[in-house]
Short mmCIF file of C-alpha atoms in Angstrom, two decimals:
data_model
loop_
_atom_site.label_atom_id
_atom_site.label_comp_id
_atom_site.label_asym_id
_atom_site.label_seq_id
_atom_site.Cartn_x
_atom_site.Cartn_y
_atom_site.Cartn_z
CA UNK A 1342 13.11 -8.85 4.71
CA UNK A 1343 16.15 -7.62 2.76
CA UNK A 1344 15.83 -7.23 -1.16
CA UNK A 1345 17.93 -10.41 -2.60
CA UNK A 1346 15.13 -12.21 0.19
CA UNK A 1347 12.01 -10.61 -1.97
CA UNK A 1348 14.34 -11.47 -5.12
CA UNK A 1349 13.94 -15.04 -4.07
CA UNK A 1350 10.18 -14.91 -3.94
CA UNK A 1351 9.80 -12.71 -7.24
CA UNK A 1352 8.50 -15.09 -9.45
CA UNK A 1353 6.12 -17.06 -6.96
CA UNK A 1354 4.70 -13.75 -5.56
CA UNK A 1355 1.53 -14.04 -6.48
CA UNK A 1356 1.14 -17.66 -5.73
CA UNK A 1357 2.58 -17.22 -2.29
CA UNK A 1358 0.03 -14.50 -1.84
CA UNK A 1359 -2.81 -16.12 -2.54
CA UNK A 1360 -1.99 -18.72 -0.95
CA UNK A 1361 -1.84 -16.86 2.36
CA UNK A 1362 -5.19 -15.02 1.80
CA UNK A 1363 -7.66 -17.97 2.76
CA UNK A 1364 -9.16 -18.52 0.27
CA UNK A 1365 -9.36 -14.88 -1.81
CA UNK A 1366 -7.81 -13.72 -4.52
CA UNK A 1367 -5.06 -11.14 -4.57
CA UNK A 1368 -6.60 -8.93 -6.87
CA UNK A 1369 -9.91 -8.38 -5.35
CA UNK A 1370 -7.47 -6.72 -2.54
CA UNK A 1371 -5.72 -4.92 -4.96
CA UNK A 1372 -8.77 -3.35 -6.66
CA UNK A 1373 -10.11 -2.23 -3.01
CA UNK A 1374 -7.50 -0.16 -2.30
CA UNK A 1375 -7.39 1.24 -5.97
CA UNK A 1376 -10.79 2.10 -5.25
CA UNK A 1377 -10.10 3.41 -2.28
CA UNK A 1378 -7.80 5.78 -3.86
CA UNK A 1379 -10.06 6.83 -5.92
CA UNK A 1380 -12.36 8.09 -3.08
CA UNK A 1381 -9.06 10.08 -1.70
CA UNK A 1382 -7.93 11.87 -5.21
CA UNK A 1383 -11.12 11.69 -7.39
CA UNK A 1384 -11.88 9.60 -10.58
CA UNK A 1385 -10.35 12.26 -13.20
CA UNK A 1386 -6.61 12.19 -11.04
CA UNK A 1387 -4.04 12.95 -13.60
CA UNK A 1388 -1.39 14.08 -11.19
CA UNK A 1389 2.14 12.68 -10.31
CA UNK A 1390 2.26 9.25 -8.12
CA UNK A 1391 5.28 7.29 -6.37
CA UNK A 1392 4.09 3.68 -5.07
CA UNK A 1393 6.57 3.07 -3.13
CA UNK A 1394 7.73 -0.50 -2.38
CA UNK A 1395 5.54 -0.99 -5.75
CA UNK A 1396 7.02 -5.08 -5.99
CA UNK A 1397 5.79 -6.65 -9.22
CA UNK A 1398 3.45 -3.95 -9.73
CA UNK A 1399 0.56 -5.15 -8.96
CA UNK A 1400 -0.98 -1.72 -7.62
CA UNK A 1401 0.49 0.17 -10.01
CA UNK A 1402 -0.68 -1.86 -12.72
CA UNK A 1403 -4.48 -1.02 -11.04
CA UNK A 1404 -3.52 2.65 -10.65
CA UNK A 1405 -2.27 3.36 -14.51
CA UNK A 1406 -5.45 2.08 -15.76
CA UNK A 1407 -7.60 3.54 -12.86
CA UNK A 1408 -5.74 7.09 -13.42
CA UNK A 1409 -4.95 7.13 -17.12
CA UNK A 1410 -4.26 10.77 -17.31
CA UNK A 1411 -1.51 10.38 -14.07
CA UNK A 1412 2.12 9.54 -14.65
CA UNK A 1413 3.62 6.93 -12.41
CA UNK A 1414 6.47 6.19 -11.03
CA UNK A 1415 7.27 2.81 -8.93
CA UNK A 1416 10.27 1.93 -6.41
CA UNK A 1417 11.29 -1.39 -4.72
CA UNK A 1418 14.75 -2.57 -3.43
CA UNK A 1419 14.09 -5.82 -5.23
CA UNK A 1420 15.63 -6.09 -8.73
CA UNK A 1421 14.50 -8.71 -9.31
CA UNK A 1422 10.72 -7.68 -8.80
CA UNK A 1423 11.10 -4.70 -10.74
CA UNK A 1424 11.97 -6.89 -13.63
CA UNK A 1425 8.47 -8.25 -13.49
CA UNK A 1426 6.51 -5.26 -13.12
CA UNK A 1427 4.59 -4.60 -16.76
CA UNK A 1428 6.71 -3.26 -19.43
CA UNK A 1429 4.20 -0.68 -20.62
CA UNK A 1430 4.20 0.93 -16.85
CA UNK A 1431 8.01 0.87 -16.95
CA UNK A 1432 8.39 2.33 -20.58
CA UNK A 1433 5.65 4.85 -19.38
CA UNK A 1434 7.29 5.71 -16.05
CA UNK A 1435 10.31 5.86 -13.74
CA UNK A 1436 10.43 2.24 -11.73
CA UNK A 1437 13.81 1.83 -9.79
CA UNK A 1438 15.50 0.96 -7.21
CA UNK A 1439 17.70 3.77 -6.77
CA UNK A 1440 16.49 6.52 -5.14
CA UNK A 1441 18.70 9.04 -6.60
CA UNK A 1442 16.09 8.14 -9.57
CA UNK A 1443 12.76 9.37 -7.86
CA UNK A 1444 11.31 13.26 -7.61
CA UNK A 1445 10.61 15.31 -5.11
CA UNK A 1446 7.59 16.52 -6.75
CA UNK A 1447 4.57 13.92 -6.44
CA UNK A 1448 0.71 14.50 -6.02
CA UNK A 1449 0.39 11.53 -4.24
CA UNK A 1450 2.91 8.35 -2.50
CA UNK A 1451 1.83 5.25 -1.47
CA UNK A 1452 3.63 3.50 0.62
CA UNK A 1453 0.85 0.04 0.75
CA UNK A 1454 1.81 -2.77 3.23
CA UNK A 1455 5.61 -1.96 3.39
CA UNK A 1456 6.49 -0.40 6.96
CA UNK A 1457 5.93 -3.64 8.74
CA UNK A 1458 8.70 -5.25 6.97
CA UNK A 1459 10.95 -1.89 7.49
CA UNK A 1460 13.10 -1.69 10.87
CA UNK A 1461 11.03 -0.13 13.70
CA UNK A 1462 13.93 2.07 14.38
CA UNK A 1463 14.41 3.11 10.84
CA UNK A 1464 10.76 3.79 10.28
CA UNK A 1465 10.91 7.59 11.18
CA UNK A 1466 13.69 8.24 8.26
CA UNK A 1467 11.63 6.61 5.35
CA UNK A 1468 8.45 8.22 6.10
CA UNK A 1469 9.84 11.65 6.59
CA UNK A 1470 12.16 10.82 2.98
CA UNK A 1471 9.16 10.47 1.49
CA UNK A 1472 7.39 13.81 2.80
CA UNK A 1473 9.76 15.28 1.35
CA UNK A 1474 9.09 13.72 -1.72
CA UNK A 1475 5.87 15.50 -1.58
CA UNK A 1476 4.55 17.89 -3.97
CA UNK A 1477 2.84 21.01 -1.81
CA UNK A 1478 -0.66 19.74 -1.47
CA UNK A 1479 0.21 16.00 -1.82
CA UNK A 1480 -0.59 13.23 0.21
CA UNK A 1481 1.17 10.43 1.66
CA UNK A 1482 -1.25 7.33 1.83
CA UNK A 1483 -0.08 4.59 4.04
CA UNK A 1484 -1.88 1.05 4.13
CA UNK A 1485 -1.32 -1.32 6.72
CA UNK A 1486 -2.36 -4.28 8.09
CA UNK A 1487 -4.77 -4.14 10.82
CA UNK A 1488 -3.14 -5.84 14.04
CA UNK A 1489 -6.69 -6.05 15.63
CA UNK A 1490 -8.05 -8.21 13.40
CA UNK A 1491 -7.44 -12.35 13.86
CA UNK A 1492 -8.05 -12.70 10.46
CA UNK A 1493 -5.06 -10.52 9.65
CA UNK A 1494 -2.68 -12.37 12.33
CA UNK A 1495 -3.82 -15.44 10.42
CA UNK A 1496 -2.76 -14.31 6.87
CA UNK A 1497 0.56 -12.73 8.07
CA UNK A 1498 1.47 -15.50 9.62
CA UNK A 1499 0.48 -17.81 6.54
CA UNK A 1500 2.77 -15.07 4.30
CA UNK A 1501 6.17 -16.49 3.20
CA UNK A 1502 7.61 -12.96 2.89
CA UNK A 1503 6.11 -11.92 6.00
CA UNK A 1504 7.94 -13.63 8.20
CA UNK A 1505 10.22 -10.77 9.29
CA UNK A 1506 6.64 -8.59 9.83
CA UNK A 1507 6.09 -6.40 12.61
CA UNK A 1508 2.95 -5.04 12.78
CA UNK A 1509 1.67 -1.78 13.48
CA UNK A 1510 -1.10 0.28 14.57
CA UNK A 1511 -3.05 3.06 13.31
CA UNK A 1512 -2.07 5.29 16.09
CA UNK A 1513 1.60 4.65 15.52
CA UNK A 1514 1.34 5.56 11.50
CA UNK A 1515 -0.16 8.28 12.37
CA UNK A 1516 2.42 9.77 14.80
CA UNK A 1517 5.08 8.69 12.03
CA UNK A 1518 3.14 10.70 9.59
CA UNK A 1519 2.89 13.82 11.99
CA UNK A 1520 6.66 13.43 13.43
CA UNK A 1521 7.22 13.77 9.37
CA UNK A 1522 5.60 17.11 9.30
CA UNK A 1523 2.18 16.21 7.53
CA UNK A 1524 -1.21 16.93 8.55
CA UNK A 1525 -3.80 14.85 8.82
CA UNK A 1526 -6.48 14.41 6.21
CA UNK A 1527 -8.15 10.83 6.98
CA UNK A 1528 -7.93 7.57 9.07
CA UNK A 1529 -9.96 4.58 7.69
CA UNK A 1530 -10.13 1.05 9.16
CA UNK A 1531 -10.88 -0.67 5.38
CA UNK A 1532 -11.48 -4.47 4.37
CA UNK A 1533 -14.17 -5.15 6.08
CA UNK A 1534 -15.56 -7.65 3.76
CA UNK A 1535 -14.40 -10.98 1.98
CA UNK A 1536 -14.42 -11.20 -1.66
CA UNK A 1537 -18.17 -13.33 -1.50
CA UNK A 1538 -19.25 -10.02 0.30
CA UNK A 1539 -17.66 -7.23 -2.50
CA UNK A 1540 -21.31 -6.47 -2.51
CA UNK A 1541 -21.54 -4.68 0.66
CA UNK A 1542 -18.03 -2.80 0.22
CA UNK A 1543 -19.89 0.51 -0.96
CA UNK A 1544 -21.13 0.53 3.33
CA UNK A 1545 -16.94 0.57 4.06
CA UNK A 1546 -17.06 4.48 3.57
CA UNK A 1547 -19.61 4.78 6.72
CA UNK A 1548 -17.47 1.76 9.12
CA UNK A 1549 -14.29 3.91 9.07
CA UNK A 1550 -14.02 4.15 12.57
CA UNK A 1551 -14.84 0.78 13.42
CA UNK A 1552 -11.21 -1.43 13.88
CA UNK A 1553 -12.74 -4.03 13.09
CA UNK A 1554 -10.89 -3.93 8.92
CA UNK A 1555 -8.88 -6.54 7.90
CA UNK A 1556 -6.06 -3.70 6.84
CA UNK A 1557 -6.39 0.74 8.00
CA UNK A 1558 -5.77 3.95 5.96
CA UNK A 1559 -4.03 6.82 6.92
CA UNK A 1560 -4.14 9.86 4.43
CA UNK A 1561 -1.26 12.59 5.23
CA UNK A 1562 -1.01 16.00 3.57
CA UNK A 1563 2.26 18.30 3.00
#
């Protein structure tokens, strides 16, 4: 999907998403993977972080007030989604759309549900770009959906702005991530239970293996 397409859906992001998610509510997804995070970088991470294709903000929003200490910067193609994302996170921090804009110097990028909307033949360039964004020692954390799962198919399909998706697996994240020169750290199937079953989430950390998640992790190292 090209940016003036996300423009277009902008202001009815959220209710598009929810829409699509059966039932659950954006945020409880948005709080997992902060959480998740968390478990990669540690509770008192006050490093530098790019989330990359950041949208509205939505993540970011979860991972200035998760991270207080951090400083955050956000890029999206979409101007028009920028515009939305909080104004204390963009008077705090560097959210753009021109790359000329961003570091090279960051602790930690995530780059959350965005590769299956990017060009399988242009995949290779954006990951390695943003290894080289990379701070030595920093990770590159890439979230995707989980094309195993039905549930996922379901919810894709349901997605207004994923209509251009094309999904991909663990294994082929992780040989983007390697082609990029980054070693491995960590490969998690995650989402492995509905928001009426946030209960059992604390068992995720021990069901990493299992591709059975509605999304997967892979955690990358410069």
């Amino acid at each position: 999907m090209s940016a003036a397409e996300f423009d277009q859906h902008a202001d009815d992001y959220e209710g598009l998403l929810d829409h699509s998610l059966l039932g659950e509510e954006a945020s409880y997804f948005y709080e997992h993977k902060v959480r998740y995070l968390e478990r990669i970088v540690g509770a008192g991470f006050a490093g530098k972080i790019l989330d990359f294709g950041c949208g509205i903000g939505r993540l970011s929003e979860g991972l200035g007030a998760r991270f207080p200490g951090a400083t955050l910067h956000g890029y999206d193609p979409s101007l028009r989604s920028l515009e939305r994302v909080p104004a204390p996170l963009r008077e705090a921090g560097t959210f753009t759309s021109d790359l000329e804009a961003l570091g090279r110097d960051y602790d930690l990028i995530t780059l959350v549900n965005v590769l299956h909307h990017v060009p399988v033949p242009e995949r290779p360039a954006l990951v390695a770009g943003l290894a080289g964004r990379l701070a030595p020692g920093g990770r590159l954390v890439v979230i995707e959906h989980n094309p195993l799962n039905p549930a996922t198919r379901l919810v894709v399909s349901r997605c207004a702005f994923d209509e251009d998706a094309v999904l991909l697996g663990r294994r082929e994240v992780q040989g983007l991530l390697r082609g990029a020169g980054l070693r491995r750290e960590r490969a998690d199937y995650v989402l492995f239970f509905p928001q009426p079953l946030a209960r059992l989430a604390r068992a995720e950390r021990f069901l990493g293996w299992l591709p059975l998640g509605a999304q997967f992790a892979a955690v990358f190292r410069r």
